[in-house]
PDB file of C-alpha atoms in Angstrom:
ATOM      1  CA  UNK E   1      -8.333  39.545-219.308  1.00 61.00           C
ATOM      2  CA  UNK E   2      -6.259  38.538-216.139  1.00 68.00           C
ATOM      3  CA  UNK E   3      -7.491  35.566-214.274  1.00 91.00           C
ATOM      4  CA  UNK E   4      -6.470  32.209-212.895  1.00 94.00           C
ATOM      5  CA  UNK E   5      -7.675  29.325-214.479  1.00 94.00           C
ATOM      6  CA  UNK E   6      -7.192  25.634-214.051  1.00 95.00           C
ATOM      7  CA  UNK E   7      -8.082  22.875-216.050  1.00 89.00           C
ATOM      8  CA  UNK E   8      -9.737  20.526-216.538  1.00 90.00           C
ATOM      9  CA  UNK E   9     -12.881  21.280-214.593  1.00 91.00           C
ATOM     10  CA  UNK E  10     -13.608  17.311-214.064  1.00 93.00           C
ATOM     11  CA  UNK E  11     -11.297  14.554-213.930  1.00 93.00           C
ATOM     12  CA  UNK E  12     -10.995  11.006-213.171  1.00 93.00           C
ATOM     13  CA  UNK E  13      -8.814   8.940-212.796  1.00 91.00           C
ATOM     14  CA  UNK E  14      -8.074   5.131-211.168  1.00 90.00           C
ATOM     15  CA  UNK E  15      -6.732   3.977-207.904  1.00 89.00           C
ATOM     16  CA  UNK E  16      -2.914   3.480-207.902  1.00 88.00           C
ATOM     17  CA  UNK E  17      -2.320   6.758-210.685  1.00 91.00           C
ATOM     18  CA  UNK E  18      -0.402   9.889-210.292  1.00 93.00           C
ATOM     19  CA  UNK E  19      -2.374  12.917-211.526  1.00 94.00           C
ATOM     20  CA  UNK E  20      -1.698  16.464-212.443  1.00 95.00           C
ATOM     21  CA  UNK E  21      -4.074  19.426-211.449  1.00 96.00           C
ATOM     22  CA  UNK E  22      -2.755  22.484-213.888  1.00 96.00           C
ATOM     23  CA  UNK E  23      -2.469  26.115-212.282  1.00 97.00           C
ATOM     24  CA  UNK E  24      -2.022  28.895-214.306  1.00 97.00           C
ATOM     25  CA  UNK E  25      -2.334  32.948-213.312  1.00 97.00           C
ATOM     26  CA  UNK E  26      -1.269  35.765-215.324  1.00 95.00           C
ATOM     27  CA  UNK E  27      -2.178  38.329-212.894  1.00 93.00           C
ATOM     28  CA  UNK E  28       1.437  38.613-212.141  1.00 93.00           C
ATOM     29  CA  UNK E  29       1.100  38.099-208.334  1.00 92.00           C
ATOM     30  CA  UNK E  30       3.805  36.006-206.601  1.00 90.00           C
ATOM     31  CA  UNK E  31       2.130  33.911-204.423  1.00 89.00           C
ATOM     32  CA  UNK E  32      -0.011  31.337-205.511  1.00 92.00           C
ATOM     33  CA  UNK E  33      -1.903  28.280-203.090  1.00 92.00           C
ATOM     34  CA  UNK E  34      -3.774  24.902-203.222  1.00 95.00           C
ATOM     35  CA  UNK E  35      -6.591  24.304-201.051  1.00 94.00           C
ATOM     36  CA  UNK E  36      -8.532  21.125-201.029  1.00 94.00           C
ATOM     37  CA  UNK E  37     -12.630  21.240-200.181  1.00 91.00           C
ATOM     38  CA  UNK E  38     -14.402  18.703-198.930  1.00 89.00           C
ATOM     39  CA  UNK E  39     -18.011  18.246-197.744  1.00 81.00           C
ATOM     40  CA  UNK E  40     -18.609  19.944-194.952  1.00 76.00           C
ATOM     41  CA  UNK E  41     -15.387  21.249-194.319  1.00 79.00           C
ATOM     42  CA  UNK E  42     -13.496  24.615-195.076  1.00 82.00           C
ATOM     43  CA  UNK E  43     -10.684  25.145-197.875  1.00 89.00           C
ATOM     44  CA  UNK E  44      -8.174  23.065-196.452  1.00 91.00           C
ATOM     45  CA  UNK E  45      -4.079  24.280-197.383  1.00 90.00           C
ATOM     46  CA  UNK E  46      -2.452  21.898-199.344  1.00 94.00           C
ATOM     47  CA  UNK E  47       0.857  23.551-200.311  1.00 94.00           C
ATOM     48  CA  UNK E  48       1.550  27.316-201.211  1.00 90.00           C
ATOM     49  CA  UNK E  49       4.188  29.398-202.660  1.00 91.00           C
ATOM     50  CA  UNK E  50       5.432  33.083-202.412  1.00 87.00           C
ATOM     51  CA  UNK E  51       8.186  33.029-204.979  1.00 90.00           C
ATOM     52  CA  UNK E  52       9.439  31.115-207.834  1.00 93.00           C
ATOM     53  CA  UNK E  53      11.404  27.877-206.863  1.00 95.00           C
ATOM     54  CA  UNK E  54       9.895  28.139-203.538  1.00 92.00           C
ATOM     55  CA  UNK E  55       7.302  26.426-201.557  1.00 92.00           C
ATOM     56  CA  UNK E  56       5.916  25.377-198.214  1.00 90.00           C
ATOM     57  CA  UNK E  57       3.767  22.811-197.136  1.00 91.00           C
ATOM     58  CA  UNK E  58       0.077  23.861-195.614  1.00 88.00           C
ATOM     59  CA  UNK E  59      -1.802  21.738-193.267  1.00 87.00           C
ATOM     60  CA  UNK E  60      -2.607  18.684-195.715  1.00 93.00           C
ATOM     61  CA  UNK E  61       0.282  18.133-197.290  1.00 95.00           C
ATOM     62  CA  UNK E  62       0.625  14.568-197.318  1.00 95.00           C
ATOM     63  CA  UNK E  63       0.507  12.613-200.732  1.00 96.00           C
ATOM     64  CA  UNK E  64       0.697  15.899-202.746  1.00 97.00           C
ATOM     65  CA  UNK E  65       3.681  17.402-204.364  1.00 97.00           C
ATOM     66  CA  UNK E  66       4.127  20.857-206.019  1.00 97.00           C
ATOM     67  CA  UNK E  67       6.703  22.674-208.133  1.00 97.00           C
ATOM     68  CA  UNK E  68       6.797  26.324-208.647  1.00 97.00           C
ATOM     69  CA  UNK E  69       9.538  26.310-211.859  1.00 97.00           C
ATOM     70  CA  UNK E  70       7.398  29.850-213.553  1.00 96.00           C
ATOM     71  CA  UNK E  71       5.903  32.441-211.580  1.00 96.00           C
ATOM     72  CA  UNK E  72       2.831  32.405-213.286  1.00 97.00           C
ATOM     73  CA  UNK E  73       2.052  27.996-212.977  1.00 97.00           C
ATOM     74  CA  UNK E  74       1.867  26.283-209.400  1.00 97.00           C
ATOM     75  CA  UNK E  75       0.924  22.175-210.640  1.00 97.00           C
ATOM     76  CA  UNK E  76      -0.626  20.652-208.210  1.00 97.00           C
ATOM     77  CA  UNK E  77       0.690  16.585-208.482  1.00 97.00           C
ATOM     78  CA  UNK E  78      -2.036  14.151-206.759  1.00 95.00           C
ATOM     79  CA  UNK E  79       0.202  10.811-205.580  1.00 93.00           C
ATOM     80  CA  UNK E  80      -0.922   7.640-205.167  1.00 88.00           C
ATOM     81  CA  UNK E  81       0.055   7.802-201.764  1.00 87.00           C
ATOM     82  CA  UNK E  82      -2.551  10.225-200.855  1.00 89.00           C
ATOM     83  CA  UNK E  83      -5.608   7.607-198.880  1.00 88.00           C
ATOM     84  CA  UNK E  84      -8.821  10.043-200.440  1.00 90.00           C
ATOM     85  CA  UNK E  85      -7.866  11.834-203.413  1.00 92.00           C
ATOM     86  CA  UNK E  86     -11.447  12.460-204.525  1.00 94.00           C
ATOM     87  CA  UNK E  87     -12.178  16.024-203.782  1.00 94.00           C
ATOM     88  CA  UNK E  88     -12.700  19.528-205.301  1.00 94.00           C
ATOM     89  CA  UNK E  89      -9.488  21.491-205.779  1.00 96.00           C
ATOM     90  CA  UNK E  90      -9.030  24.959-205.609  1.00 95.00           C
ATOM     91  CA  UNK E  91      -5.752  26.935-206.613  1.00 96.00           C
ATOM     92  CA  UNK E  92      -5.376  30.894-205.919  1.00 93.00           C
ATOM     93  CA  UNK E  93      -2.840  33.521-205.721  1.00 92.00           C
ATOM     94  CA  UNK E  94      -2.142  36.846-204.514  1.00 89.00           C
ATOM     95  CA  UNK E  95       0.343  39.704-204.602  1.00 86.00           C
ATOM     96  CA  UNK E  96       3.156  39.252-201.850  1.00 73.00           C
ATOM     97  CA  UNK E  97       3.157  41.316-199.370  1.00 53.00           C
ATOM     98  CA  UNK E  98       5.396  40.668-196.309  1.00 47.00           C
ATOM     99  CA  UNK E  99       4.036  43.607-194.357  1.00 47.00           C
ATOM    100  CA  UNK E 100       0.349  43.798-195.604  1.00 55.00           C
ATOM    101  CA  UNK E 101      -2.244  41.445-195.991  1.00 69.00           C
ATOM    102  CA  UNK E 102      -3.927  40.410-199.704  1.00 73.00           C
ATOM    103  CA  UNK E 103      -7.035  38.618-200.387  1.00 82.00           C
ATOM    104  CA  UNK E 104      -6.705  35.508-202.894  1.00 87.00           C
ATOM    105  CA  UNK E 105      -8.202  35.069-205.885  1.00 90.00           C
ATOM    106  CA  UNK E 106      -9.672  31.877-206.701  1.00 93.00           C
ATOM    107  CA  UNK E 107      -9.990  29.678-209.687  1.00 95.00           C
ATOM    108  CA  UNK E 108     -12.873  27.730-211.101  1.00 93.00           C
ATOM    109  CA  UNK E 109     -11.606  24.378-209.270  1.00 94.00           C
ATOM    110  CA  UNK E 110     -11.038  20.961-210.697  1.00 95.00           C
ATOM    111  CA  UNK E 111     -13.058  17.956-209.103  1.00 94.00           C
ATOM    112  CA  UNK E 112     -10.528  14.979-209.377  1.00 94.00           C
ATOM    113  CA  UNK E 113     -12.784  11.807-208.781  1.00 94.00           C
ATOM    114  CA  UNK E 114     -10.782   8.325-208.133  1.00 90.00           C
ATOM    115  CA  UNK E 115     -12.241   5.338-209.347  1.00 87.00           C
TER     116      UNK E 115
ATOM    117  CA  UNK O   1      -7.994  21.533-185.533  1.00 65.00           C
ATOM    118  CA  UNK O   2     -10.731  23.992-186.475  1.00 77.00           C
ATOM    119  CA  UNK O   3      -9.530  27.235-186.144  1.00 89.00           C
ATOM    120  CA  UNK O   4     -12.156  29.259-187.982  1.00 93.00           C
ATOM    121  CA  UNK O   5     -15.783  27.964-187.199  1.00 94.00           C
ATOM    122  CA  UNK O   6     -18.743  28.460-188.876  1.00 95.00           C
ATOM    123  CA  UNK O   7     -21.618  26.558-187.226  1.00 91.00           C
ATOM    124  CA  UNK O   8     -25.037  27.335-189.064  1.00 95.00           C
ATOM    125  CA  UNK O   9     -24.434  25.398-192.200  1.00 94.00           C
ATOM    126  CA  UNK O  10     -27.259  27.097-193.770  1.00 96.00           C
ATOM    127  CA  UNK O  11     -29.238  30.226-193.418  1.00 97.00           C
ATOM    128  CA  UNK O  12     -32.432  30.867-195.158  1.00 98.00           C
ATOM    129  CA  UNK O  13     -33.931  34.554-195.375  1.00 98.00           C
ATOM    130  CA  UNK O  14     -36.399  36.774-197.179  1.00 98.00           C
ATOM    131  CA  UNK O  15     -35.854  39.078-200.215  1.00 97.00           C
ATOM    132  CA  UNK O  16     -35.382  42.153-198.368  1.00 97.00           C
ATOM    133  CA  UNK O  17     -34.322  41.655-194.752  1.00 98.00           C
ATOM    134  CA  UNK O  18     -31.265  41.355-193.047  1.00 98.00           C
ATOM    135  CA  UNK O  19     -28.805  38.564-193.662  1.00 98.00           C
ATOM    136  CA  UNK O  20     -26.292  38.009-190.865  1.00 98.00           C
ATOM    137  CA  UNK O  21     -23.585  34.960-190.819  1.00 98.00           C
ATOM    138  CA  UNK O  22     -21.342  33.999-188.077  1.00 98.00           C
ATOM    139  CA  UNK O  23     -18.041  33.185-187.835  1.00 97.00           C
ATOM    140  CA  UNK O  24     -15.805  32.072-184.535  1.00 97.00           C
ATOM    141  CA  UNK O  25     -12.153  31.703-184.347  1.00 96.00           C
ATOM    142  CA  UNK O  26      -9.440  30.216-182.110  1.00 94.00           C
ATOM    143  CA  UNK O  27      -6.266  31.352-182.697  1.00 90.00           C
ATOM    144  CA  UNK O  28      -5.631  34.832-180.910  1.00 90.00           C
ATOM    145  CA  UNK O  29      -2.851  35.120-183.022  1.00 88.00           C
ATOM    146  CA  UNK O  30      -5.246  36.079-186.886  1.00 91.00           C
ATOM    147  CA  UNK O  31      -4.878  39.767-187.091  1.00 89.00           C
ATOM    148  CA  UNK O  32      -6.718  39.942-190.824  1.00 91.00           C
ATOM    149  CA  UNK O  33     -10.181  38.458-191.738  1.00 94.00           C
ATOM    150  CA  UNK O  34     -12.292  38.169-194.825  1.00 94.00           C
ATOM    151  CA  UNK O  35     -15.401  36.888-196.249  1.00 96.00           C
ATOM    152  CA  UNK O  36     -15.838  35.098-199.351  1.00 96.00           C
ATOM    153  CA  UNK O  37     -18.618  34.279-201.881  1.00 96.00           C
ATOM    154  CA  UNK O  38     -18.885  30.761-203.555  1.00 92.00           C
ATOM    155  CA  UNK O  39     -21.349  30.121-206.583  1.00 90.00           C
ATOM    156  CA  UNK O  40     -21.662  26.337-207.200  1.00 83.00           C
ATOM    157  CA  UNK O  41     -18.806  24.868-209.638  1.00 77.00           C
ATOM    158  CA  UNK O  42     -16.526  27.811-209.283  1.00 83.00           C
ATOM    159  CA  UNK O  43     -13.649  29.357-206.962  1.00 89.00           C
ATOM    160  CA  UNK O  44     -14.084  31.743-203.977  1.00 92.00           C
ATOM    161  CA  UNK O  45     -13.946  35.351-204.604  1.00 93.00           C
ATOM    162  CA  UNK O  46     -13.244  38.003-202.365  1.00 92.00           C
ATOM    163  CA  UNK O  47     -15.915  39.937-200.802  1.00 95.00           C
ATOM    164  CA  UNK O  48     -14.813  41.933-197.871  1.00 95.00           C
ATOM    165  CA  UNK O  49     -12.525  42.061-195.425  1.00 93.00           C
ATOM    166  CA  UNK O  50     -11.605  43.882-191.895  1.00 94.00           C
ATOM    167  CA  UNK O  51      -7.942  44.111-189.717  1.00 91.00           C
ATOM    168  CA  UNK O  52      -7.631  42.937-186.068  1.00 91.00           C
ATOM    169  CA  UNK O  53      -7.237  47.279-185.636  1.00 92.00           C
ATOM    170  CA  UNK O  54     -11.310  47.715-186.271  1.00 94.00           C
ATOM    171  CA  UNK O  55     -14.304  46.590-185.567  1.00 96.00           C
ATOM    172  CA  UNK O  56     -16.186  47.447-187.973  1.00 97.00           C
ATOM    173  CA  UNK O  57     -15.807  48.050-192.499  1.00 97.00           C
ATOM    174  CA  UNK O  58     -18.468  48.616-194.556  1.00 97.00           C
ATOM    175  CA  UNK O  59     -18.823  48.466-198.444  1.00 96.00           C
ATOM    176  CA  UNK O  60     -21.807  48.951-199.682  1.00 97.00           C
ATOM    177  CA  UNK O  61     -24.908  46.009-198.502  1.00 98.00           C
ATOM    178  CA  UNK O  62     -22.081  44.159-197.055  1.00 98.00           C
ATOM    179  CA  UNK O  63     -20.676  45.013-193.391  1.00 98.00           C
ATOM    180  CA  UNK O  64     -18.162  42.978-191.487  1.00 98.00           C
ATOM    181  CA  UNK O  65     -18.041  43.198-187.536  1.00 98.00           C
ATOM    182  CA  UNK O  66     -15.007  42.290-185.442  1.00 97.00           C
ATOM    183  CA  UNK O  67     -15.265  40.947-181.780  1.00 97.00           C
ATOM    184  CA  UNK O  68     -11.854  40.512-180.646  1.00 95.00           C
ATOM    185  CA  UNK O  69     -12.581  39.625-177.123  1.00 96.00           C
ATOM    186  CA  UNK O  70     -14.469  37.132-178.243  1.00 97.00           C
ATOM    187  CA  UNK O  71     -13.123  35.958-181.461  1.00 97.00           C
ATOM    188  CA  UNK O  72     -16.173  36.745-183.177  1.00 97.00           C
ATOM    189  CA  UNK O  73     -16.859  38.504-186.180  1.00 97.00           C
ATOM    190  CA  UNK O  74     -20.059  38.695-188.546  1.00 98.00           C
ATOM    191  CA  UNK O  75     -21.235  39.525-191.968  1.00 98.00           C
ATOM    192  CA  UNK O  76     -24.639  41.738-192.387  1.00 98.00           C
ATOM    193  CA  UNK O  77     -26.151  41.389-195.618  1.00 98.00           C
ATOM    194  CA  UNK O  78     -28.970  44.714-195.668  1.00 98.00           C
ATOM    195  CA  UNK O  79     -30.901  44.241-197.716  1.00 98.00           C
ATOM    196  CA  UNK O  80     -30.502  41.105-198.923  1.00 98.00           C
ATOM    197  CA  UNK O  81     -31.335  39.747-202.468  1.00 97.00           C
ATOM    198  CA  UNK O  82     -31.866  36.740-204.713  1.00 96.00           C
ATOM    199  CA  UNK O  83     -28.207  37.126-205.961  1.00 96.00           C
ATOM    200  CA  UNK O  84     -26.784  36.900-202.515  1.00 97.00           C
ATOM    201  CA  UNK O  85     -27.389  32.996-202.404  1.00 97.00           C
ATOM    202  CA  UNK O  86     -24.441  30.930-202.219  1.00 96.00           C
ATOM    203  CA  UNK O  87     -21.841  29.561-199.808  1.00 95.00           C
ATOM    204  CA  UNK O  88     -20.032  32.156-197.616  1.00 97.00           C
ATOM    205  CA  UNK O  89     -16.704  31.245-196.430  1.00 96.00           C
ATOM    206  CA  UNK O  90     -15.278  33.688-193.311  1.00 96.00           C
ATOM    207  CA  UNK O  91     -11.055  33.001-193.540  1.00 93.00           C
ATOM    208  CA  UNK O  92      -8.818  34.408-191.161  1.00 92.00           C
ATOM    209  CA  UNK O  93      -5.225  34.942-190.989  1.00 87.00           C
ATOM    210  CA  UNK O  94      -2.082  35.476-189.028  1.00 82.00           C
ATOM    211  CA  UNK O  95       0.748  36.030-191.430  1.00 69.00           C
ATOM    212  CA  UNK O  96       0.819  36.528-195.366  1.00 59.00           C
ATOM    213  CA  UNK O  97       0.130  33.009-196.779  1.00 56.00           C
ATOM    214  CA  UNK O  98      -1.633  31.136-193.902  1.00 72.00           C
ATOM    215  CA  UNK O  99      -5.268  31.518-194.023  1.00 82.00           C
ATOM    216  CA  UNK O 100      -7.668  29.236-192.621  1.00 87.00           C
ATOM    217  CA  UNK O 101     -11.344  28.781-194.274  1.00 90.00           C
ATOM    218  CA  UNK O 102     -14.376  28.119-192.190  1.00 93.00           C
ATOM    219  CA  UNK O 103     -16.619  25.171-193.008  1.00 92.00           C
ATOM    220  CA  UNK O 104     -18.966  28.032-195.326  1.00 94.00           C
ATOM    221  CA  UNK O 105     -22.842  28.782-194.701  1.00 96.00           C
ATOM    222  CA  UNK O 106     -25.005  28.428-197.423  1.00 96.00           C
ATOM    223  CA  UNK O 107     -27.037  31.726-197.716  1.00 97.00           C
ATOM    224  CA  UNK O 108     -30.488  31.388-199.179  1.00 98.00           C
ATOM    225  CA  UNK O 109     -32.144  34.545-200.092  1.00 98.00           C
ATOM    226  CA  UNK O 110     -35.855  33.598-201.273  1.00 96.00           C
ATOM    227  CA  UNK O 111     -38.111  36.370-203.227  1.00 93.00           C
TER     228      UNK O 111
END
């Protein structure tokens, strides 16, 4: 059955390390996101893509990198660079639609915890 | 820079009655809105949603509420049920790929 899922669902990993969230869909929609959630706060945008070797940066982009090399995996790469890694992360996607709007559908998350 | 608000954190109501959560926004610019549901440890998924050009969708319990003039929309929960707790999350957006979560209200429904 179609779905999004991303793995693992926990992760840790030290101060100083790169780490890579995994994204897959096989729904077959174009566009696919990061969002970061934090106590207290909304999803925040990380990056987000509407086609294959394409991607734009969201609100938070700093310290994170993306690639978008399949249409159906969007990895999410957590850089030492960012200051406070340790948060839940969400990926979703949705059919593209330049003249209509689509609701996203989530994955289960990954909490990445830095030690 | 807040643009979608959600200030009651948490809502508690009875098995039954009417659930309403509010959401405020800045940007006079989001044309599209939805509501999400979030059960703990897992994503988001869609619940309902409404365009800038109504006021008002409904689908089934759930009913949405748009107050353009003052950036204002709500979700009514009627009635509401044990299996309505979690976190709701009202998003809003102004072109395909830029949506903007609220802070979420966690919805208690007690039997």
């Amino acid at each position: 059955d179609g779905g999004i899922t991303q793995s693992p669902k926990y992760l840790f990993r030290k101060e100083g390390q790169n780490v890579t969230l995994s994204c897959e869909q096989n729904l077959n929609h174009d566009a696919m996101y990061w969002y970061r959630q934090d106590p207290g706060q909304g999803l925040r945008l990380i990056y987000y893509s509407q086609i294959v070797n394409d991607f734009q940066k969201g609100d938070i982009a700093e310290g994170y990198s993306v690639s978008r090399e399949k249409k159906e995996s969007f990895p999410l790469t957590v850089t030492s660079a960012q200051k406070n890694p340790t948060a839940f992360y969400l990926c979703a996607s949705s059919i593209k639609g330049p003249f209509s709007y689509n609701e996203q559908f989530f994955g289960p998350g990954t909490r990445l915890t830095v030690l | 820079d807040q643009q979608v608000k959600q200030n009651s954190p948490s809502l508690s109501v009875q098995e039954g009655r009417i659930s309403i959560l509010n959401c405020d926004y800045t940007n006079s610019m989001f044309d599209y809105f939805l509501w999400y549901k979030k059960y703990p440890a897992e994503g988001p998924t869609f619940l309902i949603s409404i365009s800038s050009i109504k006021d008002k969708n409904e689908d089934g319990r759930f009913t949405v509420f748009l107050n353009k003039s003052a950036k204002h929309l709500s979700l009514h929960i009627v009635p509401s049920q044990p299996g309505d707790s979690a976190v709701y999350f009202c998003a809003a957006s102004a072109r395909v790929g830029d949506m903007r979560f609220g802070a979420g209200t966690r919805l208690t429904v007690k039997p």
